[in-house]
PDB file of C-alpha atoms and ligand atoms in Angstrom:
ATOM      1  CA  UNK A   1      26.967 -19.779 -14.032  1.00  0.00           C
ATOM      2  CA  UNK A   2      25.430 -17.920 -10.999  1.00  0.00           C
ATOM      3  CA  UNK A   3      25.332 -14.192 -11.534  1.00  0.00           C
ATOM      4  CA  UNK A   4      25.171 -12.509  -8.298  1.00  0.00           C
ATOM      5  CA  UNK A   5      25.191  -9.935  -5.790  1.00  0.00           C
ATOM      6  CA  UNK A   6      27.583  -7.092  -5.047  1.00  0.00           C
ATOM      7  CA  UNK A   7      27.785  -5.055  -2.004  1.00  0.00           C
ATOM      8  CA  UNK A   8      28.638  -1.546  -3.812  1.00  0.00           C
ATOM      9  CA  UNK A   9      28.731  -0.687  -7.436  1.00  0.00           C
ATOM     10  CA  UNK A  10      30.029   2.311  -9.180  1.00  0.00           C
ATOM     11  CA  UNK A  11      28.065   3.656 -12.302  1.00  0.00           C
ATOM     12  CA  UNK A  12      30.917   3.141 -14.428  1.00  0.00           C
ATOM     13  CA  UNK A  13      31.275  -0.567 -13.479  1.00  0.00           C
ATOM     14  CA  UNK A  14      27.578  -0.946 -13.944  1.00  0.00           C
ATOM     15  CA  UNK A  15      27.662   0.266 -17.315  1.00  0.00           C
ATOM     16  CA  UNK A  16      30.579  -1.822 -18.545  1.00  0.00           C
ATOM     17  CA  UNK A  17      30.162  -5.046 -16.563  1.00  0.00           C
ATOM     18  CA  UNK A  18      26.325  -5.242 -16.404  1.00  0.00           C
ATOM     19  CA  UNK A  19      24.372  -2.788 -18.648  1.00  0.00           C
ATOM     20  CA  UNK A  20      26.139  -3.077 -21.990  1.00  0.00           C
ATOM     21  CA  UNK A  21      26.438  -7.019 -21.764  1.00  0.00           C
ATOM     22  CA  UNK A  22      23.030  -7.286 -20.278  1.00  0.00           C
ATOM     23  CA  UNK A  23      23.795  -9.072 -17.125  1.00  0.00           C
ATOM     24  CA  UNK A  24      21.618  -9.029 -14.074  1.00  0.00           C
ATOM     25  CA  UNK A  25      22.989  -7.810 -10.657  1.00  0.00           C
ATOM     26  CA  UNK A  26      21.514  -7.478  -7.093  1.00  0.00           C
ATOM     27  CA  UNK A  27      23.201  -4.398  -5.271  1.00  0.00           C
ATOM     28  CA  UNK A  28      22.805  -4.722  -1.709  1.00  0.00           C
ATOM     29  CA  UNK A  29      22.140  -1.549   0.242  1.00  0.00           C
ATOM     30  CA  UNK A  30      21.752   0.409  -3.290  1.00  0.00           C
ATOM     31  CA  UNK A  31      18.907   2.373  -1.645  1.00  0.00           C
ATOM     32  CA  UNK A  32      20.923   3.901   1.213  1.00  0.00           C
ATOM     33  CA  UNK A  33      19.982   7.364  -0.077  1.00  0.00           C
ATOM     34  CA  UNK A  34      16.188   6.631   0.669  1.00  0.00           C
ATOM     35  CA  UNK A  35      14.329   7.948   3.815  1.00  0.00           C
ATOM     36  CA  UNK A  36      14.149   4.710   6.020  1.00  0.00           C
ATOM     37  CA  UNK A  37      11.949   2.681   7.842  1.00  0.00           C
ATOM     38  CA  UNK A  38       8.900   4.855   8.508  1.00  0.00           C
ATOM     39  CA  UNK A  39       7.612   5.675   4.882  1.00  0.00           C
ATOM     40  CA  UNK A  40       8.125   2.147   3.711  1.00  0.00           C
ATOM     41  CA  UNK A  41       6.445  -0.032   6.131  1.00  0.00           C
ATOM     42  CA  UNK A  42       2.917  -1.128   5.077  1.00  0.00           C
ATOM     43  CA  UNK A  43       1.445   0.447   8.261  1.00  0.00           C
ATOM     44  CA  UNK A  44       2.710   3.772   7.564  1.00  0.00           C
ATOM     45  CA  UNK A  45       1.751   3.401   3.843  1.00  0.00           C
ATOM     46  CA  UNK A  46      -1.708   2.495   4.609  1.00  0.00           C
ATOM     47  CA  UNK A  47      -2.086   5.416   6.814  1.00  0.00           C
ATOM     48  CA  UNK A  48      -0.785   7.752   4.155  1.00  0.00           C
ATOM     49  CA  UNK A  49      -2.562   6.110   1.288  1.00  0.00           C
ATOM     50  CA  UNK A  50      -5.326   3.966   2.771  1.00  0.00           C
ATOM     51  CA  UNK A  51      -8.436   5.697   0.996  1.00  0.00           C
ATOM     52  CA  UNK A  52      -6.667   5.867  -2.447  1.00  0.00           C
ATOM     53  CA  UNK A  53      -7.919   3.502  -5.125  1.00  0.00           C
ATOM     54  CA  UNK A  54      -5.699   0.549  -6.495  1.00  0.00           C
ATOM     55  CA  UNK A  55      -5.856  -2.094  -8.953  1.00  0.00           C
ATOM     56  CA  UNK A  56      -5.338  -5.648  -8.113  1.00  0.00           C
ATOM     57  CA  UNK A  57      -3.733  -8.489 -10.487  1.00  0.00           C
ATOM     58  CA  UNK A  58      -3.228 -11.880 -10.743  1.00  0.00           C
ATOM     59  CA  UNK A  59       0.184 -13.566 -10.754  1.00  0.00           C
ATOM     60  CA  UNK A  60       0.841 -12.065 -14.127  1.00  0.00           C
ATOM     61  CA  UNK A  61      -0.770  -8.746 -15.533  1.00  0.00           C
ATOM     62  CA  UNK A  62      -4.409  -9.685 -15.757  1.00  0.00           C
ATOM     63  CA  UNK A  63      -6.517  -6.913 -13.717  1.00  0.00           C
ATOM     64  CA  UNK A  64      -8.655  -8.888 -11.149  1.00  0.00           C
ATOM     65  CA  UNK A  65     -10.560  -5.925  -9.524  1.00  0.00           C
ATOM     66  CA  UNK A  66     -10.144  -2.718  -7.776  1.00  0.00           C
ATOM     67  CA  UNK A  67      -9.691  -1.921  -4.187  1.00  0.00           C
ATOM     68  CA  UNK A  68      -8.598   0.666  -1.826  1.00  0.00           C
ATOM     69  CA  UNK A  69      -4.881   0.507  -0.523  1.00  0.00           C
ATOM     70  CA  UNK A  70      -6.108   0.300   3.133  1.00  0.00           C
ATOM     71  CA  UNK A  71      -8.504  -2.710   2.379  1.00  0.00           C
ATOM     72  CA  UNK A  72      -5.821  -4.517   0.346  1.00  0.00           C
ATOM     73  CA  UNK A  73      -3.567  -4.103   3.325  1.00  0.00           C
ATOM     74  CA  UNK A  74      -5.818  -5.083   5.884  1.00  0.00           C
ATOM     75  CA  UNK A  75      -7.102  -8.265   3.889  1.00  0.00           C
ATOM     76  CA  UNK A  76      -4.069  -9.393   2.332  1.00  0.00           C
ATOM     77  CA  UNK A  77      -1.164  -8.658   4.383  1.00  0.00           C
ATOM     78  CA  UNK A  78      -0.147  -9.528   7.903  1.00  0.00           C
ATOM     79  CA  UNK A  79      -1.572 -12.852   7.438  1.00  0.00           C
ATOM     80  CA  UNK A  80      -0.452 -16.418   7.723  1.00  0.00           C
ATOM     81  CA  UNK A  81       0.905 -17.377   4.312  1.00  0.00           C
ATOM     82  CA  UNK A  82      -2.079 -18.089   2.058  1.00  0.00           C
ATOM     83  CA  UNK A  83      -1.364 -18.911  -1.505  1.00  0.00           C
ATOM     84  CA  UNK A  84      -1.447 -16.449  -4.062  1.00  0.00           C
ATOM     85  CA  UNK A  85      -2.894 -13.258  -2.650  1.00  0.00           C
ATOM     86  CA  UNK A  86      -3.815 -10.878  -5.371  1.00  0.00           C
ATOM     87  CA  UNK A  87      -1.043  -8.496  -6.431  1.00  0.00           C
ATOM     88  CA  UNK A  88      -1.358  -4.803  -5.838  1.00  0.00           C
ATOM     89  CA  UNK A  89       0.467  -3.348  -8.983  1.00  0.00           C
ATOM     90  CA  UNK A  90      -0.132   0.404  -8.833  1.00  0.00           C
ATOM     91  CA  UNK A  91       1.388   2.088 -11.797  1.00  0.00           C
ATOM     92  CA  UNK A  92       1.983   5.709 -12.512  1.00  0.00           C
ATOM     93  CA  UNK A  93      -0.066   6.834 -15.655  1.00  0.00           C
ATOM     94  CA  UNK A  94       0.837   4.689 -18.543  1.00  0.00           C
ATOM     95  CA  UNK A  95      -1.842   5.927 -21.086  1.00  0.00           C
ATOM     96  CA  UNK A  96      -5.325   7.576 -21.534  1.00  0.00           C
ATOM     97  CA  UNK A  97      -7.176   4.436 -19.554  1.00  0.00           C
ATOM     98  CA  UNK A  98      -9.208   5.086 -16.704  1.00  0.00           C
ATOM     99  CA  UNK A  99      -7.355   3.096 -14.057  1.00  0.00           C
ATOM    100  CA  UNK A 100      -6.602   4.060 -10.374  1.00  0.00           C
ATOM    101  CA  UNK A 101      -3.003   5.260 -11.147  1.00  0.00           C
ATOM    102  CA  UNK A 102      -0.420   5.965  -8.370  1.00  0.00           C
ATOM    103  CA  UNK A 103       0.669   9.306  -9.603  1.00  0.00           C
ATOM    104  CA  UNK A 104      -0.724  10.940  -6.316  1.00  0.00           C
ATOM    105  CA  UNK A 105       1.028   8.433  -4.228  1.00  0.00           C
ATOM    106  CA  UNK A 106       4.305   8.964  -6.121  1.00  0.00           C
ATOM    107  CA  UNK A 107       3.988  12.894  -5.686  1.00  0.00           C
ATOM    108  CA  UNK A 108       3.638  12.387  -1.867  1.00  0.00           C
ATOM    109  CA  UNK A 109       6.561  10.100  -1.740  1.00  0.00           C
ATOM    110  CA  UNK A 110       9.147  12.323  -3.851  1.00  0.00           C
ATOM    111  CA  UNK A 111      11.240  13.129  -0.929  1.00  0.00           C
ATOM    112  CA  UNK A 112      11.360   9.456   0.375  1.00  0.00           C
ATOM    113  CA  UNK A 113      13.353   7.749  -2.353  1.00  0.00           C
ATOM    114  CA  UNK A 114      16.146   8.282  -5.042  1.00  0.00           C
ATOM    115  CA  UNK A 115      17.439   6.570  -8.036  1.00  0.00           C
ATOM    116  CA  UNK A 116      20.308   4.094  -6.825  1.00  0.00           C
ATOM    117  CA  UNK A 117      23.644   5.599  -7.548  1.00  0.00           C
ATOM    118  CA  UNK A 118      24.712   2.599  -9.716  1.00  0.00           C
ATOM    119  CA  UNK A 119      22.417   3.713 -12.456  1.00  0.00           C
ATOM    120  CA  UNK A 120      23.770   6.287 -15.223  1.00  0.00           C
ATOM    121  CA  UNK A 121      22.283   9.629 -14.316  1.00  0.00           C
ATOM    122  CA  UNK A 122      21.990  10.467 -18.083  1.00  0.00           C
ATOM    123  CA  UNK A 123      21.752   9.141 -21.570  1.00  0.00           C
ATOM    124  CA  UNK A 124      18.358   7.359 -21.606  1.00  0.00           C
ATOM    125  CA  UNK A 125      16.693   6.975 -24.735  1.00  0.00           C
ATOM    126  CA  UNK A 126      13.348   5.884 -23.682  1.00  0.00           C
ATOM    127  CA  UNK A 127      11.217   7.533 -22.415  1.00  0.00           C
ATOM    128  CA  UNK A 128      11.518  11.138 -23.209  1.00  0.00           C
ATOM    129  CA  UNK A 129      14.609  10.960 -25.197  1.00  0.00           C
ATOM    130  CA  UNK A 130      14.560  14.688 -25.653  1.00  0.00           C
ATOM    131  CA  UNK A 131      14.966  15.503 -22.154  1.00  0.00           C
ATOM    132  CA  UNK A 132      16.519  13.788 -19.059  1.00  0.00           C
ATOM    133  CA  UNK A 133      13.719  12.152 -17.184  1.00  0.00           C
ATOM    134  CA  UNK A 134      13.676  12.116 -13.410  1.00  0.00           C
ATOM    135  CA  UNK A 135      12.305   8.502 -12.147  1.00  0.00           C
ATOM    136  CA  UNK A 136      11.414  10.194  -8.849  1.00  0.00           C
ATOM    137  CA  UNK A 137       9.308  12.909 -10.255  1.00  0.00           C
ATOM    138  CA  UNK A 138       8.070  11.746 -13.966  1.00  0.00           C
ATOM    139  CA  UNK A 139       5.757   9.226 -15.131  1.00  0.00           C
ATOM    140  CA  UNK A 140       7.818   6.203 -16.413  1.00  0.00           C
ATOM    141  CA  UNK A 141       6.388   3.012 -18.550  1.00  0.00           C
ATOM    142  CA  UNK A 142       6.293   0.369 -16.057  1.00  0.00           C
ATOM    143  CA  UNK A 143       6.793   2.595 -13.021  1.00  0.00           C
ATOM    144  CA  UNK A 144       4.967   1.331 -10.079  1.00  0.00           C
ATOM    145  CA  UNK A 145       4.542   0.539  -6.510  1.00  0.00           C
ATOM    146  CA  UNK A 146       4.338  -3.186  -6.184  1.00  0.00           C
ATOM    147  CA  UNK A 147       2.624  -4.530  -2.847  1.00  0.00           C
ATOM    148  CA  UNK A 148       1.913  -8.006  -2.060  1.00  0.00           C
ATOM    149  CA  UNK A 149       1.258 -10.152   1.007  1.00  0.00           C
ATOM    150  CA  UNK A 150       3.458 -13.224   1.718  1.00  0.00           C
ATOM    151  CA  UNK A 151       3.157 -15.747  -1.217  1.00  0.00           C
ATOM    152  CA  UNK A 152       2.217 -13.128  -3.843  1.00  0.00           C
ATOM    153  CA  UNK A 153       4.288 -13.888  -6.862  1.00  0.00           C
ATOM    154  CA  UNK A 154       4.960 -12.615 -10.500  1.00  0.00           C
ATOM    155  CA  UNK A 155       4.918 -15.361 -12.885  1.00  0.00           C
ATOM    156  CA  UNK A 156       7.749 -16.073 -15.511  1.00  0.00           C
ATOM    157  CA  UNK A 157       7.714 -13.223 -18.189  1.00  0.00           C
ATOM    158  CA  UNK A 158      10.022 -10.815 -19.875  1.00  0.00           C
ATOM    159  CA  UNK A 159       9.488  -7.154 -19.705  1.00  0.00           C
ATOM    160  CA  UNK A 160       7.953  -5.009 -22.604  1.00  0.00           C
ATOM    161  CA  UNK A 161       9.336  -2.402 -24.855  1.00  0.00           C
ATOM    162  CA  UNK A 162      12.822  -4.096 -25.038  1.00  0.00           C
ATOM    163  CA  UNK A 163      13.394  -2.151 -21.961  1.00  0.00           C
ATOM    164  CA  UNK A 164      15.689  -2.927 -18.717  1.00  0.00           C
ATOM    165  CA  UNK A 165      14.251  -2.759 -15.092  1.00  0.00           C
ATOM    166  CA  UNK A 166      15.196  -1.499 -11.975  1.00  0.00           C
ATOM    167  CA  UNK A 167      13.169  -3.315  -9.038  1.00  0.00           C
ATOM    168  CA  UNK A 168      13.965  -1.502  -5.652  1.00  0.00           C
ATOM    169  CA  UNK A 169      12.965  -3.419  -2.231  1.00  0.00           C
ATOM    170  CA  UNK A 170      11.445  -1.029   0.230  1.00  0.00           C
ATOM    171  CA  UNK A 171       9.907  -3.570   2.686  1.00  0.00           C
ATOM    172  CA  UNK A 172       9.952  -7.445   2.922  1.00  0.00           C
ATOM    173  CA  UNK A 173      11.933 -10.090   0.934  1.00  0.00           C
ATOM    174  CA  UNK A 174      11.511 -11.479  -2.263  1.00  0.00           C
ATOM    175  CA  UNK A 175      13.034 -14.284  -4.041  1.00  0.00           C
ATOM    176  CA  UNK A 176      14.185 -13.275  -7.637  1.00  0.00           C
ATOM    177  CA  UNK A 177      14.706 -15.892 -10.332  1.00  0.00           C
ATOM    178  CA  UNK A 178      16.113 -15.201 -13.860  1.00  0.00           C
ATOM    179  CA  UNK A 179      16.877 -17.140 -17.037  1.00  0.00           C
ATOM    180  CA  UNK A 180      19.042 -15.612 -19.968  1.00  0.00           C
ATOM    181  CA  UNK A 181      17.268 -14.612 -23.035  1.00  0.00           C
ATOM    182  CA  UNK A 182      16.393 -17.675 -25.281  1.00  0.00           C
ATOM    183  CA  UNK A 183      15.423 -18.199 -28.860  1.00  0.00           C
ATOM    184  CA  UNK A 184      11.499 -18.014 -28.602  1.00  0.00           C
ATOM    185  CA  UNK A 185      11.388 -16.037 -25.401  1.00  0.00           C
ATOM    186  CA  UNK A 186      10.832 -18.674 -22.824  1.00  0.00           C
ATOM    187  CA  UNK A 187      14.043 -20.793 -21.445  1.00  0.00           C
ATOM    188  CA  UNK A 188      13.946 -24.407 -22.875  1.00  0.00           C
ATOM    189  CA  UNK A 189      13.059 -26.803 -20.078  1.00  0.00           C
ATOM    190  CA  UNK A 190      15.991 -29.180 -20.493  1.00  0.00           C
ATOM    191  CA  UNK A 191      18.339 -26.169 -19.730  1.00  0.00           C
ATOM    192  CA  UNK A 192      16.180 -24.184 -17.733  1.00  0.00           C
ATOM    193  CA  UNK A 193      18.455 -23.710 -14.629  1.00  0.00           C
ATOM    194  CA  UNK A 194      18.218 -20.475 -13.330  1.00  0.00           C
ATOM    195  CA  UNK A 195      21.465 -18.158 -13.951  1.00  0.00           C
ATOM    196  CA  UNK A 196      20.369 -16.063 -11.383  1.00  0.00           C
ATOM    197  CA  UNK A 197      18.495 -16.928  -7.924  1.00  0.00           C
ATOM    198  CA  UNK A 198      18.869 -14.483  -5.111  1.00  0.00           C
ATOM    199  CA  UNK A 199      17.001 -12.934  -2.109  1.00  0.00           C
ATOM    200  CA  UNK A 200      16.149  -9.257  -2.335  1.00  0.00           C
ATOM    201  CA  UNK A 201      16.203  -7.675   1.220  1.00  0.00           C
ATOM    202  CA  UNK A 202      14.738  -4.208   2.167  1.00  0.00           C
ATOM    203  CA  UNK A 203      17.490  -1.645   0.828  1.00  0.00           C
ATOM    204  CA  UNK A 204      18.478  -3.731  -2.111  1.00  0.00           C
ATOM    205  CA  UNK A 205      17.892  -3.349  -5.724  1.00  0.00           C
ATOM    206  CA  UNK A 206      18.105  -5.714  -8.737  1.00  0.00           C
ATOM    207  CA  UNK A 207      19.014  -4.857 -12.325  1.00  0.00           C
ATOM    208  CA  UNK A 208      16.719  -6.932 -14.651  1.00  0.00           C
ATOM    209  CA  UNK A 209      18.054  -6.573 -18.293  1.00  0.00           C
ATOM    210  CA  UNK A 210      16.081  -6.906 -21.109  1.00  0.00           C
ATOM    211  CA  UNK A 211      15.086 -10.321 -22.470  1.00  0.00           C
ATOM    212  CA  UNK A 212      15.804 -12.019 -19.264  1.00  0.00           C
ATOM    213  CA  UNK A 213      12.885 -13.988 -18.210  1.00  0.00           C
ATOM    214  CA  UNK A 214      11.939 -13.601 -14.658  1.00  0.00           C
ATOM    215  CA  UNK A 215       9.840 -14.567 -11.826  1.00  0.00           C
ATOM    216  CA  UNK A 216       9.395 -13.200  -8.310  1.00  0.00           C
ATOM    217  CA  UNK A 217       7.996 -14.748  -5.130  1.00  0.00           C
ATOM    218  CA  UNK A 218       7.194 -12.589  -1.752  1.00  0.00           C
ATOM    219  CA  UNK A 219       8.774 -14.465   1.179  1.00  0.00           C
ATOM    220  CA  UNK A 220       6.978 -11.880   3.280  1.00  0.00           C
ATOM    221  CA  UNK A 221       4.608  -8.796   2.958  1.00  0.00           C
ATOM    222  CA  UNK A 222       6.367  -6.809   0.312  1.00  0.00           C
ATOM    223  CA  UNK A 223       6.872  -3.072  -0.991  1.00  0.00           C
ATOM    224  CA  UNK A 224       8.651  -2.595  -4.082  1.00  0.00           C
ATOM    225  CA  UNK A 225       9.297   0.305  -6.452  1.00  0.00           C
ATOM    226  CA  UNK A 226      10.186  -0.613 -10.260  1.00  0.00           C
ATOM    227  CA  UNK A 227      10.466   1.061 -13.519  1.00  0.00           C
ATOM    228  CA  UNK A 228      11.434   0.390 -16.911  1.00  0.00           C
ATOM    229  CA  UNK A 229      14.049   2.208 -19.096  1.00  0.00           C
ATOM    230  CA  UNK A 230      16.353   1.863 -22.242  1.00  0.00           C
ATOM    231  CA  UNK A 231      19.855   3.486 -22.130  1.00  0.00           C
ATOM    232  CA  UNK A 232      21.579   4.811 -25.052  1.00  0.00           C
ATOM    233  CA  UNK A 233      23.893   1.785 -25.100  1.00  0.00           C
ATOM    234  CA  UNK A 234      21.031  -0.301 -26.119  1.00  0.00           C
ATOM    235  CA  UNK A 235      19.574   2.434 -28.680  1.00  0.00           C
ATOM    236  CA  UNK A 236      20.007   0.142 -31.652  1.00  0.00           C
ATOM    237  CA  UNK A 237      18.190  -2.666 -30.073  1.00  0.00           C
ATOM    238  CA  UNK A 238      15.319  -0.299 -29.279  1.00  0.00           C
ATOM    239  CA  UNK A 239      15.314   1.137 -32.618  1.00  0.00           C
ATOM    240  CA  UNK A 240      14.892  -2.241 -33.981  1.00  0.00           C
ATOM    241  CA  UNK A 241      12.025  -2.847 -31.538  1.00  0.00           C
ATOM    242  CA  UNK A 242      10.210   0.014 -32.896  1.00  0.00           C
ATOM    243  CA  UNK A 243      10.937  -0.924 -36.381  1.00  0.00           C
ATOM    244  CA  UNK A 244       9.296  -4.555 -35.777  1.00  0.00           C
ATOM    245  CA  UNK A 245       5.923  -3.072 -34.517  1.00  0.00           C
ATOM    246  CA  UNK A 246       6.834  -1.956 -31.112  1.00  0.00           C
ATOM    247  CA  UNK A 247       6.121   1.801 -32.036  1.00  0.00           C
ATOM    248  CA  UNK A 248       2.383   0.706 -32.303  1.00  0.00           C
ATOM    249  CA  UNK A 249       2.362  -0.274 -28.605  1.00  0.00           C
ATOM    250  CA  UNK A 250       0.070   2.295 -26.737  1.00  0.00           C
ATOM    251  CA  UNK A 251       2.403   2.593 -23.769  1.00  0.00           C
ATOM    252  CA  UNK A 252       5.459   3.446 -26.329  1.00  0.00           C
ATOM    253  CA  UNK A 253       3.281   5.956 -28.165  1.00  0.00           C
ATOM    254  CA  UNK A 254       1.969   7.617 -24.905  1.00  0.00           C
ATOM    255  CA  UNK A 255       5.555   8.229 -23.935  1.00  0.00           C
ATOM    256  CA  UNK A 256       7.391   9.221 -27.100  1.00  0.00           C
TER     257      UNK A 256
HETATM  258  O1  AKG B   1       8.455  -7.854  -7.982  1.00  0.00           O
HETATM  259  C1  AKG B   1       7.739  -8.468  -8.794  1.00  0.00           C
HETATM  260  O2  AKG B   1       6.662  -9.244  -8.367  1.00  0.00           O
HETATM  261  C2  AKG B   1       7.930  -8.253 -10.399  1.00  0.00           C
HETATM  262  C3  AKG B   1       9.006  -7.671 -10.630  1.00  0.00           C
HETATM  263  C4  AKG B   1       9.283  -7.006 -12.149  1.00  0.00           C
HETATM  264  O3  AKG B   1       8.791  -8.236 -12.937  1.00  0.00           O
HETATM  265  C5  AKG B   1       9.930  -6.078 -12.678  1.00  0.00           C
HETATM  266  O4  AKG B   1      10.126  -5.312 -12.061  1.00  0.00           O
HETATM  267  O5  AKG B   1      10.182  -6.234 -13.900  1.00  0.00           O
HETATM  268 FE1  FE2 B   2       9.369  -7.838 -15.122  1.00  0.00          FE
END
């Protein structure tokens, strides 16, 4: 089974074919509503946000240090491929901790991007179940700007909170590999053939369903936007997640 790539996707089709059954899909040109080229290339981003502080992570989610956006771009991008540059994962505020959050950058970018039209525009149960949350303007769990030099990667993981994710590619190419949900969380090696293995290009978005293990490799200097969500079609699963201890998670508590 290779799950694939589509050139257009209506939200009704996304709902029944992908969101409800939890099947990944890459949508080419899904970011057609974005303001293009200038805001998203690294030089322009560094001109706008160069002085802002950013956290740097390893290939998973361990904090490695702090830097500035400009310093990261000059040290770790536009270089020949070197293995594993640190990964700039710049999240909007997720909790009371003191980390360099991306809220000021997101506030400056509100005119530059929009939610891909294949995603339902209402019916989300997490976060902010009481009101419609706007991913462009509001803080969301896991909502972040991901920047890395060629060779940067995110190792195999599943996303937290029993949530789905939308990963939008603003600049550069990434290889995205996914494995279907498996008992115990990680795929068994004997049948660890990825069900999904696609190249994400600028203007594309990929839907990462809850429970799918995924790993992502930047093939060139890369800028992505990503956020997590739970739609009401998966309200039962989310309720079970909360009942099984998920309600104690600091991020879930911050957003409910
Ligand atoms: O782009 C990456 O490096 C990781 C993205 C990811 O894991 C996600 O959006 O859930
Ligand atoms: Fe992820």
